[in-house]
Short mmCIF file of C-alpha atoms in Angstrom, two decimals:
data_model
loop_
_atom_site.label_atom_id
_atom_site.label_comp_id
_atom_site.label_asym_id
_atom_site.label_seq_id
_atom_site.Cartn_x
_atom_site.Cartn_y
_atom_site.Cartn_z
CA MET A 1 10.56 -14.41 22.46
CA PRO A 2 7.10 -13.35 21.24
CA ALA A 3 5.05 -11.08 23.60
CA THR A 4 2.87 -14.10 24.32
CA VAL A 5 2.74 -17.69 23.18
CA GLU A 6 1.94 -18.05 19.68
CA ALA A 7 -1.37 -19.35 18.83
CA ASP A 8 0.14 -21.56 16.19
CA PRO A 9 1.33 -24.59 18.21
CA THR A 10 3.73 -25.77 15.56
CA SER A 11 6.08 -22.77 16.42
CA PRO A 12 7.24 -22.86 20.03
CA GLY A 13 8.99 -19.72 21.03
CA GLY A 14 12.48 -19.09 22.36
CA PRO A 15 15.73 -17.99 20.93
CA PRO A 16 17.60 -20.37 18.68
CA GLU A 17 20.06 -21.29 21.37
CA ALA A 18 17.44 -22.28 23.85
CA VAL A 19 17.02 -25.96 24.82
CA GLU A 20 13.91 -27.30 23.10
CA VAL A 21 12.01 -28.68 26.13
CA VAL A 22 12.06 -28.07 29.88
CA CYS A 23 10.29 -30.55 32.12
CA LEU A 24 9.37 -29.54 35.73
CA GLY A 25 8.40 -32.23 38.26
CA GLU A 26 9.25 -34.64 41.06
CA SER A 27 11.01 -37.96 40.19
CA MET A 28 11.25 -40.59 42.78
CA VAL A 29 13.26 -43.64 43.37
CA THR A 30 10.77 -46.49 42.60
CA PHE A 31 10.86 -50.02 43.97
CA LEU A 32 9.40 -52.60 41.59
CA PRO A 33 8.42 -56.16 43.03
CA SER A 34 10.45 -59.36 42.34
CA ARG A 35 7.20 -61.17 41.75
CA PRO A 36 3.53 -60.52 41.65
CA GLY A 37 1.45 -60.36 44.73
CA ARG A 38 0.48 -57.94 47.68
CA LEU A 39 3.16 -55.70 48.93
CA ALA A 40 2.95 -57.52 52.11
CA ASP A 41 3.98 -60.92 50.49
CA VAL A 42 6.73 -59.51 48.15
CA PRO A 43 10.17 -60.54 49.46
CA ALA A 44 12.40 -58.33 47.34
CA PHE A 45 12.32 -55.21 45.21
CA THR A 46 14.39 -53.68 42.29
CA ARG A 47 15.36 -50.09 42.34
CA THR A 48 14.41 -47.93 39.40
CA ILE A 49 13.30 -44.33 38.89
CA GLY A 50 9.83 -42.92 38.32
CA GLY A 51 8.16 -39.48 37.48
CA ALA A 52 5.84 -38.44 34.86
CA GLU A 53 7.65 -35.33 33.73
CA SER A 54 11.30 -37.03 33.90
CA ASN A 55 9.65 -39.85 31.89
CA VAL A 56 8.74 -37.32 29.25
CA ALA A 57 12.20 -35.71 29.44
CA CYS A 58 14.05 -39.08 29.09
CA ALA A 59 11.93 -40.18 26.04
CA LEU A 60 12.31 -36.81 24.26
CA ALA A 61 16.16 -36.86 24.92
CA ALA A 62 16.33 -40.34 23.49
CA ALA A 63 14.49 -39.17 20.45
CA GLY A 64 17.09 -36.58 19.78
CA HIS A 65 15.86 -33.43 21.43
CA THR A 66 17.66 -31.19 23.84
CA VAL A 67 15.81 -31.40 27.16
CA LYS A 68 16.26 -30.06 30.56
CA TRP A 69 14.71 -31.55 33.73
CA ILE A 70 14.06 -29.25 36.73
CA SER A 71 13.27 -30.39 40.12
CA ARG A 72 14.48 -30.70 43.80
CA VAL A 73 16.07 -33.69 45.26
CA GLY A 74 17.28 -34.59 48.66
CA ALA A 75 21.07 -34.48 49.55
CA ASP A 76 20.98 -38.21 49.69
CA GLY A 77 21.96 -41.37 47.93
CA PHE A 78 18.52 -41.62 46.27
CA GLY A 79 18.93 -38.04 44.92
CA ASP A 80 22.41 -38.88 43.45
CA HIS A 81 20.71 -41.98 41.72
CA LEU A 82 17.88 -39.87 40.19
CA VAL A 83 20.32 -37.28 38.69
CA GLU A 84 22.76 -39.85 37.45
CA ALA A 85 19.99 -42.07 35.77
CA ILE A 86 18.13 -39.22 34.20
CA GLY A 87 21.32 -37.47 33.05
CA ALA A 88 22.31 -40.77 31.40
CA TYR A 89 19.55 -40.38 28.97
CA GLY A 90 21.15 -37.22 27.75
CA VAL A 91 18.75 -34.94 29.71
CA ASP A 92 20.36 -31.68 31.08
CA THR A 93 20.10 -31.87 35.04
CA SER A 94 22.08 -28.60 35.76
CA ALA A 95 19.06 -26.92 37.15
CA VAL A 96 18.21 -29.61 39.60
CA ARG A 97 18.62 -28.43 43.18
CA ARG A 98 19.53 -30.28 46.34
CA ASP A 99 17.43 -29.56 49.45
CA ALA A 100 19.69 -27.94 52.17
CA HIS A 101 17.04 -28.42 55.02
CA GLY A 102 17.04 -32.23 55.39
CA ARG A 103 13.97 -33.01 53.16
CA PRO A 104 14.56 -36.42 51.33
CA THR A 105 14.18 -37.67 47.91
CA GLY A 106 10.78 -39.17 47.55
CA ILE A 107 10.42 -43.08 47.06
CA TYR A 108 7.54 -45.45 46.38
CA PHE A 109 6.83 -49.14 46.16
CA ARG A 110 4.13 -50.62 43.81
CA THR A 111 2.95 -54.08 42.89
CA ALA A 112 3.35 -55.74 39.61
CA THR A 113 -0.38 -55.43 38.66
CA ASP A 114 -1.82 -53.10 36.21
CA ARG A 115 -2.68 -49.76 37.87
CA SER A 116 -6.37 -50.04 36.54
CA THR A 117 -7.00 -53.08 38.55
CA THR A 118 -8.27 -53.44 42.13
CA ALA A 119 -5.38 -55.36 43.11
CA HIS A 120 -2.82 -52.67 42.48
CA GLU A 121 -1.07 -51.13 45.34
CA VAL A 122 1.13 -48.27 45.62
CA ALA A 123 2.87 -46.97 48.94
CA TYR A 124 4.24 -43.62 48.50
CA TYR A 125 6.73 -41.95 50.92
CA ARG A 126 6.98 -38.58 49.38
CA SER A 127 5.21 -36.35 52.03
CA GLY A 128 7.52 -33.66 52.87
CA SER A 129 9.98 -34.61 50.12
CA ALA A 130 12.49 -32.16 48.63
CA ALA A 131 10.43 -31.77 45.59
CA SER A 132 7.34 -30.78 47.64
CA ALA A 133 9.29 -27.55 48.54
CA MET A 134 9.27 -26.34 44.97
CA SER A 135 7.51 -22.83 44.97
CA PRO A 136 7.58 -19.62 43.19
CA GLU A 137 10.37 -18.58 45.59
CA THR A 138 12.69 -21.54 45.26
CA MET A 139 12.43 -22.02 41.56
CA ASP A 140 14.27 -19.92 39.04
CA ARG A 141 12.01 -18.37 36.37
CA ALA A 142 14.98 -18.10 34.07
CA ASP A 143 15.70 -21.86 34.22
CA LEU A 144 11.97 -22.50 33.72
CA TRP A 145 11.62 -20.31 30.82
CA SER A 146 15.00 -21.42 29.24
CA GLY A 147 13.41 -23.70 26.71
CA ARG A 148 11.25 -23.28 23.67
CA LEU A 149 8.64 -25.54 25.43
CA LEU A 150 7.79 -26.04 29.17
CA HIS A 151 6.09 -29.34 30.10
CA LEU A 152 4.23 -29.74 33.32
CA SER A 153 1.81 -32.21 34.89
CA GLY A 154 -1.10 -32.01 37.38
CA ILE A 155 0.90 -34.41 39.71
CA THR A 156 2.96 -31.41 40.80
CA ALA A 157 0.10 -29.21 41.85
CA ALA A 158 -1.07 -32.01 44.27
CA LEU A 159 2.30 -32.30 46.11
CA SER A 160 1.93 -29.17 48.41
CA ASP A 161 0.62 -25.78 48.75
CA ASP A 162 3.90 -24.44 47.53
CA CYS A 163 3.88 -26.52 44.43
CA ARG A 164 0.32 -25.54 43.73
CA ALA A 165 1.36 -21.81 43.95
CA LEU A 166 4.10 -22.46 41.51
CA MET A 167 2.03 -24.35 39.06
CA ARG A 168 -0.59 -21.45 39.14
CA GLU A 169 2.06 -18.95 38.49
CA LEU A 170 3.51 -20.81 35.46
CA ALA A 171 -0.06 -21.08 34.10
CA GLN A 172 -0.38 -17.41 33.85
CA ARG A 173 -0.22 -15.99 30.46
CA ARG A 174 2.46 -13.48 30.34
CA ALA A 175 5.07 -11.97 27.98
CA GLY A 176 8.10 -14.20 27.41
CA ARG A 177 6.47 -17.40 28.59
CA PRO A 178 7.59 -20.35 26.25
CA LEU A 179 4.86 -22.68 24.78
CA LEU A 180 3.15 -24.34 27.98
CA SER A 181 2.31 -27.99 27.75
CA PHE A 182 0.23 -29.63 30.45
CA ASP A 183 -0.69 -33.26 31.06
CA VAL A 184 -3.69 -33.35 33.62
CA ASN A 185 -2.41 -36.57 35.10
CA HIS A 186 -5.12 -36.70 37.89
CA ARG A 187 -3.94 -38.78 40.82
CA PRO A 188 -6.85 -38.68 43.47
CA ALA A 189 -4.64 -40.15 46.10
CA LEU A 190 -2.31 -37.32 46.04
CA TRP A 191 -4.86 -34.58 46.76
CA ARG A 192 -5.38 -33.85 50.45
CA ASP A 193 -8.55 -31.92 49.88
CA ASP A 194 -11.17 -31.54 47.20
CA SER A 195 -9.65 -28.81 45.24
CA GLY A 196 -8.13 -30.89 42.67
CA PRO A 197 -10.72 -30.43 39.92
CA GLU A 198 -10.80 -26.74 40.26
CA VAL A 199 -7.10 -26.34 40.30
CA LEU A 200 -6.46 -28.80 37.48
CA LEU A 201 -9.04 -26.84 35.33
CA GLU A 202 -7.29 -23.52 36.08
CA ILE A 203 -4.07 -24.71 34.99
CA ALA A 204 -5.22 -26.47 31.87
CA ARG A 205 -7.11 -23.35 30.83
CA GLY A 206 -3.84 -21.31 31.17
CA ALA A 207 -1.79 -23.87 28.95
CA ASP A 208 -1.32 -23.83 25.29
CA LEU A 209 -1.27 -27.50 24.80
CA VAL A 210 -3.28 -29.86 27.14
CA PHE A 211 -3.26 -33.76 27.29
CA VAL A 212 -6.14 -35.47 29.12
CA GLY A 213 -7.54 -38.99 29.14
CA ASP A 214 -11.31 -39.14 28.59
CA ASP A 215 -11.54 -41.39 31.54
CA GLU A 216 -9.84 -38.83 33.95
CA ALA A 217 -11.86 -36.08 32.36
CA ALA A 218 -15.03 -38.03 33.35
CA GLN A 219 -13.67 -38.65 36.95
CA VAL A 220 -12.34 -35.12 37.74
CA TRP A 221 -14.77 -32.86 35.77
CA ASP A 222 -17.78 -35.18 34.96
CA LEU A 223 -17.08 -34.55 31.30
CA HIS A 224 -17.99 -37.66 29.02
CA SER A 225 -17.01 -36.68 25.36
CA PRO A 226 -14.21 -34.96 23.70
CA GLU A 227 -16.55 -32.35 22.53
CA ALA A 228 -17.58 -31.57 26.16
CA ILE A 229 -14.12 -31.47 27.19
CA ARG A 230 -13.18 -29.03 24.52
CA GLU A 231 -16.23 -26.90 25.48
CA ALA A 232 -14.82 -26.81 29.13
CA LEU A 233 -11.34 -25.95 27.84
CA PRO A 234 -11.68 -23.49 25.00
CA GLU A 235 -8.50 -21.57 25.75
CA PRO A 236 -5.64 -24.00 24.80
CA ALA A 237 -4.44 -23.67 21.17
CA VAL A 238 -4.24 -27.61 21.17
CA LEU A 239 -6.29 -30.00 23.21
CA VAL A 240 -5.53 -33.77 22.93
CA VAL A 241 -8.06 -36.10 24.37
CA LYS A 242 -6.70 -39.66 24.77
CA ALA A 243 -9.34 -42.56 24.69
CA GLY A 244 -7.31 -45.65 25.12
CA ALA A 245 -7.90 -48.29 22.67
CA ASP A 246 -10.07 -45.88 20.59
CA GLY A 247 -7.21 -43.64 19.99
CA ALA A 248 -6.86 -39.92 20.41
CA THR A 249 -8.54 -36.74 19.20
CA ALA A 250 -6.74 -33.42 18.82
CA PHE A 251 -8.52 -30.12 18.73
CA VAL A 252 -6.41 -27.32 17.08
CA ARG A 253 -7.41 -23.89 17.18
CA GLU A 254 -7.04 -22.02 13.81
CA PRO A 255 -5.60 -18.73 14.85
CA ARG A 256 -7.48 -16.64 12.18
CA ALA A 257 -10.67 -18.32 11.91
CA GLY A 258 -11.04 -18.96 15.76
CA THR A 259 -12.35 -22.31 14.96
CA ASP A 260 -11.05 -25.91 15.69
CA THR A 261 -9.68 -28.45 13.11
CA VAL A 262 -10.44 -31.83 14.73
CA THR A 263 -8.31 -34.77 13.96
CA SER A 264 -8.70 -38.26 15.28
CA VAL A 265 -6.20 -41.21 14.98
CA PRO A 266 -6.95 -44.81 16.05
CA ALA A 267 -4.46 -46.54 18.44
CA LEU A 268 -2.34 -49.35 17.36
CA GLY A 269 -2.43 -52.99 17.98
CA VAL A 270 0.28 -53.81 20.58
CA ASP A 271 1.69 -56.96 21.97
CA VAL A 272 2.14 -55.63 25.48
CA VAL A 273 5.24 -56.68 27.50
CA ALA A 274 4.61 -54.21 30.33
CA ALA A 275 1.53 -52.10 30.74
CA VAL A 276 3.15 -48.97 32.23
CA GLY A 277 4.41 -45.58 30.87
CA ALA A 278 2.20 -45.13 27.82
CA GLY A 279 0.70 -41.94 28.78
CA ASP A 280 3.93 -40.13 29.37
CA ALA A 281 5.44 -41.78 26.07
CA PHE A 282 2.39 -40.56 24.15
CA ALA A 283 3.03 -36.92 25.40
CA ALA A 284 6.64 -37.17 24.39
CA GLY A 285 5.89 -38.49 20.85
CA PHE A 286 3.31 -35.91 20.33
CA LEU A 287 5.63 -33.11 21.73
CA SER A 288 8.48 -34.36 19.35
CA ALA A 289 6.41 -34.05 16.43
CA THR A 290 5.07 -30.67 17.43
CA LEU A 291 8.68 -29.33 17.95
CA ARG A 292 9.35 -30.69 14.35
CA GLY A 293 6.34 -28.89 12.97
CA LEU A 294 4.62 -31.91 11.62
CA PRO A 295 0.85 -31.99 10.83
CA THR A 296 -1.64 -32.88 13.52
CA ALA A 297 -2.29 -36.37 12.26
CA ALA A 298 1.36 -37.10 12.29
CA ARG A 299 1.67 -35.84 15.81
CA LEU A 300 -0.95 -38.15 16.99
CA ARG A 301 0.63 -41.07 15.27
CA HIS A 302 3.97 -40.41 16.61
CA GLY A 303 2.24 -40.15 20.19
CA HIS A 304 0.91 -43.74 19.43
CA LEU A 305 4.23 -44.94 18.18
CA MET A 306 6.23 -43.68 21.18
CA ALA A 307 3.50 -45.37 23.49
CA ALA A 308 4.00 -48.65 21.60
CA ALA A 309 7.83 -48.32 21.99
CA VAL A 310 7.28 -48.34 25.94
CA LEU A 311 4.61 -50.90 25.93
CA THR A 312 6.56 -53.50 23.89
CA ASP A 313 9.66 -53.00 26.15
CA ALA A 314 10.28 -54.20 29.89
CA GLY A 315 11.31 -50.66 31.08
CA ASP A 316 8.90 -47.74 31.45
CA VAL A 317 11.26 -45.44 29.50
CA CYS A 318 12.92 -47.12 26.50
CA VAL A 319 14.81 -45.94 23.43
CA PRO A 320 12.28 -45.07 20.96
CA ALA A 321 12.58 -46.13 17.21
CA ALA A 322 14.96 -44.12 14.94
CA ARG A 323 13.33 -40.94 13.71
CA ALA A 324 13.38 -42.29 10.04
CA HIS A 325 11.91 -45.55 11.04
CA ALA A 326 9.09 -43.92 13.06
CA ASP A 327 8.40 -41.43 10.22
CA ARG A 328 7.98 -44.28 7.68
CA LEU A 329 5.33 -45.88 9.93
CA ALA A 330 3.66 -42.53 10.65
CA ALA A 331 3.34 -41.99 6.81
CA LEU A 332 1.47 -45.11 6.24
CA ASP A 333 -2.00 -44.91 4.49
CA ASP A 334 -5.07 -45.28 6.73
CA ARG A 335 -5.49 -48.81 5.82
CA ALA A 336 -1.98 -49.96 6.68
CA TRP A 337 -1.92 -47.97 9.87
CA GLY A 338 -5.39 -49.46 10.91
CA THR A 339 -3.94 -53.01 10.44
CA LEU A 340 -0.49 -52.36 11.86
CA ARG A 341 0.42 -54.53 14.94
CA LEU A 342 3.68 -54.00 16.92
CA GLY A 343 5.45 -56.32 19.19
CA PRO A 344 8.75 -56.39 21.01
CA GLY A 345 11.67 -55.58 18.81
CA TRP A 346 9.68 -53.44 16.32
CA THR A 347 11.74 -50.34 17.21
CA SER A 348 14.83 -51.92 15.62
CA GLU A 349 15.85 -50.39 12.30
CA SER A 350 17.39 -53.67 11.08
CA GLY A 351 14.14 -55.42 12.09
CA ALA A 352 12.17 -53.05 10.00
CA SER A 353 14.36 -53.47 6.84
CA GLU A 354 14.17 -57.19 7.23
CA SER A 355 10.36 -57.54 7.82
CA GLY A 356 8.95 -54.60 6.32
CA THR A 357 5.19 -54.13 6.14
CA SER A 358 3.22 -57.10 5.19
CA GLU A 359 -0.27 -57.58 4.05
CA SER A 360 -1.03 -58.67 7.63
CA GLY A 361 0.12 -55.30 8.83
CA THR A 362 3.00 -56.53 11.04
CA PHE A 363 6.14 -54.59 11.44
CA GLY A 364 9.55 -55.34 12.90
CA THR A 365 11.28 -58.71 14.00
CA GLY A 366 9.10 -58.69 17.24
CA ALA A 367 5.80 -58.04 15.49
CA THR A 368 4.00 -61.26 14.45
CA PRO A 369 0.52 -61.73 13.04
CA ALA A 370 -1.74 -63.80 15.46
CA PRO A 371 -5.09 -65.31 15.14
CA GLY A 372 -7.86 -63.14 16.74
CA ALA A 373 -5.61 -60.12 16.66
CA SER A 374 -7.33 -56.81 17.66
CA ALA A 375 -9.35 -54.94 15.14
CA PRO A 376 -7.77 -51.87 13.50
CA GLY A 377 -7.03 -49.28 15.94
CA ALA A 378 -7.53 -51.62 19.06
CA SER A 379 -4.91 -52.34 21.57
CA ALA A 380 -4.10 -55.86 22.60
CA PRO A 381 -6.02 -57.49 25.50
CA GLY A 382 -4.52 -56.08 28.78
CA ALA A 383 -2.75 -53.22 26.92
CA SER A 384 -2.34 -50.00 28.67
CA ALA A 385 -4.34 -47.25 27.10
CA PRO A 386 -2.28 -44.50 25.61
CA GLY A 387 -4.27 -42.11 28.16
CA ALA A 388 -2.98 -44.22 31.05
CA SER A 389 0.33 -43.32 32.33
CA ALA A 390 2.43 -44.81 35.10
CA PRO A 391 5.77 -43.49 36.47
CA GLY A 392 8.99 -45.34 36.56
CA SER A 393 11.81 -46.37 34.25
CA ASP A 394 14.64 -48.79 34.73
CA ALA A 395 17.75 -46.82 34.61
CA ASP A 396 19.94 -48.69 37.09
CA SER A 397 22.76 -48.95 34.34
CA ALA A 398 23.19 -45.12 34.52
CA THR A 399 26.81 -44.15 35.26
CA ARG A 400 27.15 -40.42 34.55
CA GLN A 401 27.64 -38.21 37.33
CA GLU A 402 26.21 -34.69 37.41
CA ALA A 403 27.11 -31.75 39.71
CA VAL A 404 23.89 -30.62 41.33
CA PRO A 405 23.79 -27.11 43.20
CA THR A 406 22.33 -26.93 46.65
CA SER A 407 19.58 -24.47 47.62
#
């Protein structure tokens, strides 16, 4: 490994035999309502899984990358389900540890409404969970540094003092550390004090690649433009600011010149099926393209495409488009990209070959032109912005059993 993380973000470190990505964070068993309404009025719930970092892990594995998810789960049936469901995506779960001290696997319930609305309710039962015991002492650095890239999110830092200490240690720049990716993922309800803004800024400054939504930067740091965010975060080699329907902007530091190349790509028009999971999917798409060494604009486009794959599917983690299919869409000229609209079924390779790209900018069997469609780069009404992420994935059909060590 290099003495420190390379300034060139297209070249993550690590030996050739290393897994490509390690994702660290809590995943929970999620209970989704059987119908809309207040939690008090919902008669039944469906069991799924949820977790920002495990969502990224599953999406990257489905896209063909080698991925390891690291966490702690309870010695209980919910822990069994998490490990089996995430492993079924092809994610390596061998470094997940069982808690031997009675701490349970976290669970939560949520309503069917969009998280951005005032009607949305979430009931977390994660205080004192097995994952909240993650710390510098309980987590093996050899496991954490076993990939070319390590992906973290700000959610972990809010879980406990021990988790915060672990995140701060991982954000320190030191010899042998892999490329560090950090999604700010500010969740105000998880912070027990007012230290969130300071802690998240500290971790972001220690990362090499940072994802942040313009809305959360305004909320947590009172920063109101991509340029202001970059001024506050000059350290990361790459800063990606997500602006919902307005697209995303990447600031990439040129190693020799010490200046930024700034690239902006508009979001896609999307016929939304379920407005959840887009932020995690965007990060996965961008990271996938980064691992492949693609240009910055292509990374942003692959982020938008992966987000669209989730938004046009009922699950929160879905199988993305085949790589060749996604590459063809990412290579469209600016005009074609700006008029592209994606709907359910667009990820199908057969659908792409049958429908192609028409003058109306539709693609795939599930993408159809509609009167009053959004302007180029705008998302469909009610669409979840690429900067907004919601945990959860429907993986109940998972069947693979993994052996999980106890600690």
